[in-house]
Amino acid sequence: MSEVKALDTVEEERIQYIVVKIGDEQYGLDISYIDNIVRMQKITRVPKTPMHYRGIINLRGEVVPVMSVRNKMGLGEDEITDKSRILILRLELQGLVGILVDEVKEVITLGESEIDRSAKSSKKTDTYINGIGKNGDDLISIFEISAIIDEVEA
């Protein structure tokens, strides 16, 4: 009987997510992808690139491509405010990639039991979401990083 009890008390893996706001919705990104969070700065447009590709920035001497998640998901044009940030993601294949978000809210920790992987709607954004996290009364769409970044090349 004590063996069964020991198996039940095994803790689930908990992952930290950075919660960002895009439009009126909250999204979570696995914090292990985040290299840096920078304030808005001049983005140099690159000709003949997709509309969601905003351009490039110079981050401590390194050229980093920046994309608009809002634009890519079909949520309209970016509204740059004093809360807008560029999240610098460190990805295995692409290296550094920046994504533009409306606001960085907080860091939360969620276990697998707090994420509903089957929650789907008919929204266009579903291909970019791999689950819905429950943080108290808030619902947070968890980004599928590979689906968002797949077209960006440094």
mmCIF file of C-alpha atoms in Angstrom:
data_model
loop_
_atom_site.group_PDB
_atom_site.id
_atom_site.type_symbol
_atom_site.label_atom_id
_atom_site.label_comp_id
_atom_site.label_asym_id
_atom_site.label_seq_id
_atom_site.Cartn_x
_atom_site.Cartn_y
_atom_site.Cartn_z
ATOM 1 C CA MET A 1 0.000 0.000 0.000
ATOM 2 C CA SER A 2 2.838 2.436 0.768
ATOM 3 C CA GLU A 3 4.276 1.861 -2.749
ATOM 4 C CA VAL A 4 1.048 3.024 -4.362
ATOM 5 C CA LYS A 5 0.975 6.113 -2.174
ATOM 6 C CA ALA A 6 4.580 6.932 -3.115
ATOM 7 C CA LEU A 7 3.681 6.814 -6.826
ATOM 8 C CA ASP A 8 0.740 9.166 -6.299
ATOM 9 C CA THR A 9 2.911 11.821 -4.648
ATOM 10 C CA VAL A 10 5.325 12.132 -7.605
ATOM 11 C CA GLU A 11 5.238 15.772 -8.569
ATOM 12 C CA GLU A 12 4.470 16.730 -12.136
ATOM 13 C CA GLU A 13 6.981 18.776 -14.072
ATOM 14 C CA ARG A 14 6.259 22.486 -13.784
ATOM 15 C CA ILE A 15 7.327 24.915 -16.480
ATOM 16 C CA GLN A 16 7.719 28.679 -16.230
ATOM 17 C CA TYR A 17 5.944 30.789 -18.839
ATOM 18 C CA ILE A 18 6.279 34.468 -19.528
ATOM 19 C CA VAL A 19 2.815 35.954 -19.999
ATOM 20 C CA VAL A 20 2.509 38.579 -22.723
ATOM 21 C CA LYS A 21 -0.418 40.570 -23.981
ATOM 22 C CA ILE A 22 -1.241 40.785 -27.679
ATOM 23 C CA GLY A 23 -4.390 42.767 -28.303
ATOM 24 C CA ASP A 24 -6.873 41.882 -25.553
ATOM 25 C CA GLU A 25 -5.591 38.330 -25.074
ATOM 26 C CA GLN A 26 -2.869 36.832 -22.864
ATOM 27 C CA TYR A 27 -0.364 34.344 -24.257
ATOM 28 C CA GLY A 28 2.323 32.284 -22.562
ATOM 29 C CA LEU A 29 5.786 31.475 -23.912
ATOM 30 C CA ASP A 30 8.049 28.849 -22.382
ATOM 31 C CA ILE A 31 10.635 30.965 -20.551
ATOM 32 C CA SER A 32 13.450 28.635 -21.619
ATOM 33 C CA TYR A 33 13.240 30.185 -25.127
ATOM 34 C CA ILE A 34 13.607 33.758 -23.850
ATOM 35 C CA ASP A 35 17.094 35.217 -24.203
ATOM 36 C CA ASN A 36 16.244 38.844 -23.494
ATOM 37 C CA ILE A 37 13.407 41.372 -23.305
ATOM 38 C CA VAL A 38 14.155 44.758 -24.850
ATOM 39 C CA ARG A 39 12.267 48.020 -25.073
ATOM 40 C CA MET A 40 10.982 49.147 -28.441
ATOM 41 C CA GLN A 41 13.694 50.485 -30.690
ATOM 42 C CA LYS A 42 14.146 51.420 -34.319
ATOM 43 C CA ILE A 43 13.360 48.456 -36.572
ATOM 44 C CA THR A 44 14.970 48.645 -40.000
ATOM 45 C CA ARG A 45 12.576 47.371 -42.672
ATOM 46 C CA VAL A 46 13.938 44.808 -45.135
ATOM 47 C CA PRO A 47 12.454 45.000 -48.660
ATOM 48 C CA LYS A 48 10.493 42.114 -50.205
ATOM 49 C CA THR A 49 9.760 40.311 -46.945
ATOM 50 C CA PRO A 50 6.389 39.071 -45.628
ATOM 51 C CA MET A 51 4.249 41.699 -43.872
ATOM 52 C CA HIS A 52 4.606 40.029 -40.467
ATOM 53 C CA TYR A 53 8.385 40.344 -40.769
ATOM 54 C CA ARG A 54 8.945 43.820 -39.322
ATOM 55 C CA GLY A 55 12.661 44.042 -40.103
ATOM 56 C CA ILE A 56 15.891 43.841 -38.161
ATOM 57 C CA ILE A 57 17.383 45.431 -35.055
ATOM 58 C CA ASN A 58 20.937 45.798 -33.827
ATOM 59 C CA LEU A 59 21.219 44.091 -30.447
ATOM 60 C CA ARG A 60 24.681 44.658 -28.973
ATOM 61 C CA GLY A 61 26.299 44.370 -32.403
ATOM 62 C CA GLU A 62 24.241 41.377 -33.539
ATOM 63 C CA VAL A 63 21.611 41.669 -36.282
ATOM 64 C CA VAL A 64 18.318 40.172 -35.053
ATOM 65 C CA PRO A 65 15.221 39.684 -37.245
ATOM 66 C CA VAL A 66 11.971 40.916 -35.660
ATOM 67 C CA MET A 67 8.492 39.716 -36.470
ATOM 68 C CA SER A 68 5.001 40.810 -35.487
ATOM 69 C CA VAL A 69 3.084 37.962 -33.861
ATOM 70 C CA ARG A 70 -0.088 40.051 -33.986
ATOM 71 C CA ASN A 71 0.243 40.522 -37.741
ATOM 72 C CA LYS A 72 1.167 36.886 -38.409
ATOM 73 C CA MET A 73 -1.873 35.609 -36.513
ATOM 74 C CA GLY A 74 -4.171 37.968 -38.421
ATOM 75 C CA LEU A 75 -4.985 40.122 -35.390
ATOM 76 C CA GLY A 76 -4.371 43.458 -37.141
ATOM 77 C CA GLU A 77 -1.543 45.945 -37.170
ATOM 78 C CA ASP A 78 0.749 46.538 -34.204
ATOM 79 C CA GLU A 79 -0.054 49.416 -31.867
ATOM 80 C CA ILE A 80 3.304 50.568 -30.521
ATOM 81 C CA THR A 81 3.044 52.015 -27.005
ATOM 82 C CA ASP A 82 5.437 52.588 -24.119
ATOM 83 C CA LYS A 83 4.558 49.045 -22.930
ATOM 84 C CA SER A 84 5.505 47.379 -26.258
ATOM 85 C CA ARG A 85 8.495 45.046 -26.023
ATOM 86 C CA ILE A 86 10.607 42.865 -28.261
ATOM 87 C CA LEU A 87 11.138 39.378 -26.826
ATOM 88 C CA ILE A 88 14.434 37.964 -28.036
ATOM 89 C CA LEU A 89 14.091 34.209 -28.448
ATOM 90 C CA ARG A 90 17.107 31.922 -28.698
ATOM 91 C CA LEU A 91 16.223 29.094 -31.061
ATOM 92 C CA GLU A 92 18.318 26.093 -31.961
ATOM 93 C CA LEU A 93 18.155 26.419 -35.759
ATOM 94 C CA GLN A 94 17.463 30.125 -36.323
ATOM 95 C CA GLY A 95 19.623 31.616 -33.574
ATOM 96 C CA LEU A 96 18.191 34.856 -32.186
ATOM 97 C CA VAL A 97 14.736 36.001 -33.330
ATOM 98 C CA GLY A 98 12.725 38.915 -31.942
ATOM 99 C CA ILE A 99 8.961 38.925 -31.590
ATOM 100 C CA LEU A 100 6.982 42.090 -30.998
ATOM 101 C CA VAL A 101 4.383 42.001 -28.200
ATOM 102 C CA ASP A 102 2.063 44.659 -26.797
ATOM 103 C CA GLU A 103 3.058 44.118 -23.170
ATOM 104 C CA VAL A 104 4.981 41.753 -20.904
ATOM 105 C CA LYS A 105 2.789 40.914 -17.908
ATOM 106 C CA GLU A 106 4.391 38.368 -15.547
ATOM 107 C CA VAL A 107 6.096 35.022 -15.152
ATOM 108 C CA ILE A 108 3.935 32.095 -14.053
ATOM 109 C CA THR A 109 4.591 28.430 -13.356
ATOM 110 C CA LEU A 110 2.192 25.814 -14.690
ATOM 111 C CA GLY A 111 2.103 22.046 -14.396
ATOM 112 C CA GLU A 112 0.836 19.778 -17.160
ATOM 113 C CA SER A 113 -2.452 19.300 -15.243
ATOM 114 C CA GLU A 114 -3.083 23.067 -15.483
ATOM 115 C CA ILE A 115 -2.822 23.072 -19.290
ATOM 116 C CA ASP A 116 -5.703 21.862 -21.435
ATOM 117 C CA ARG A 117 -4.136 20.545 -24.640
ATOM 118 C CA SER A 118 -7.486 19.626 -26.209
ATOM 119 C CA ALA A 119 -9.007 23.114 -26.043
ATOM 120 C CA LYS A 120 -9.514 24.171 -29.627
ATOM 121 C CA SER A 121 -11.785 26.659 -31.295
ATOM 122 C CA SER A 122 -12.282 27.544 -34.922
ATOM 123 C CA LYS A 123 -10.048 30.586 -34.633
ATOM 124 C CA LYS A 124 -7.297 31.194 -37.140
ATOM 125 C CA THR A 125 -4.796 31.380 -34.268
ATOM 126 C CA ASP A 126 -5.217 27.710 -33.303
ATOM 127 C CA THR A 127 -2.219 26.558 -35.328
ATOM 128 C CA TYR A 128 -0.053 28.796 -33.134
ATOM 129 C CA ILE A 129 -1.494 27.556 -29.825
ATOM 130 C CA ASN A 130 -0.688 24.192 -28.231
ATOM 131 C CA GLY A 131 -2.875 24.488 -25.138
ATOM 132 C CA ILE A 132 -4.750 26.735 -22.735
ATOM 133 C CA GLY A 133 -3.184 27.313 -19.323
ATOM 134 C CA LYS A 134 -5.287 27.977 -16.249
ATOM 135 C CA ASN A 135 -3.716 30.488 -13.866
ATOM 136 C CA GLY A 136 -6.313 31.195 -11.183
ATOM 137 C CA ASP A 137 -9.257 32.773 -13.023
ATOM 138 C CA ASP A 138 -7.133 33.703 -16.043
ATOM 139 C CA LEU A 139 -6.888 31.622 -19.197
ATOM 140 C CA ILE A 140 -3.586 31.889 -21.044
ATOM 141 C CA SER A 141 -3.057 30.554 -24.566
ATOM 142 C CA ILE A 142 0.281 28.729 -24.708
ATOM 143 C CA PHE A 143 2.255 29.525 -27.864
ATOM 144 C CA GLU A 144 3.670 26.791 -30.077
ATOM 145 C CA ILE A 145 6.998 28.548 -30.747
ATOM 146 C CA SER A 146 7.940 26.455 -33.781
ATOM 147 C CA ALA A 147 4.652 27.325 -35.567
ATOM 148 C CA ILE A 148 5.153 31.047 -35.001
ATOM 149 C CA ILE A 149 8.801 31.204 -36.005
ATOM 150 C CA ASP A 150 8.811 28.665 -38.870
ATOM 151 C CA GLU A 151 9.095 31.272 -41.656
ATOM 152 C CA VAL A 152 11.593 33.657 -40.055
ATOM 153 C CA GLU A 153 15.162 33.254 -41.172
ATOM 154 C CA ALA A 154 18.047 35.266 -39.815
#
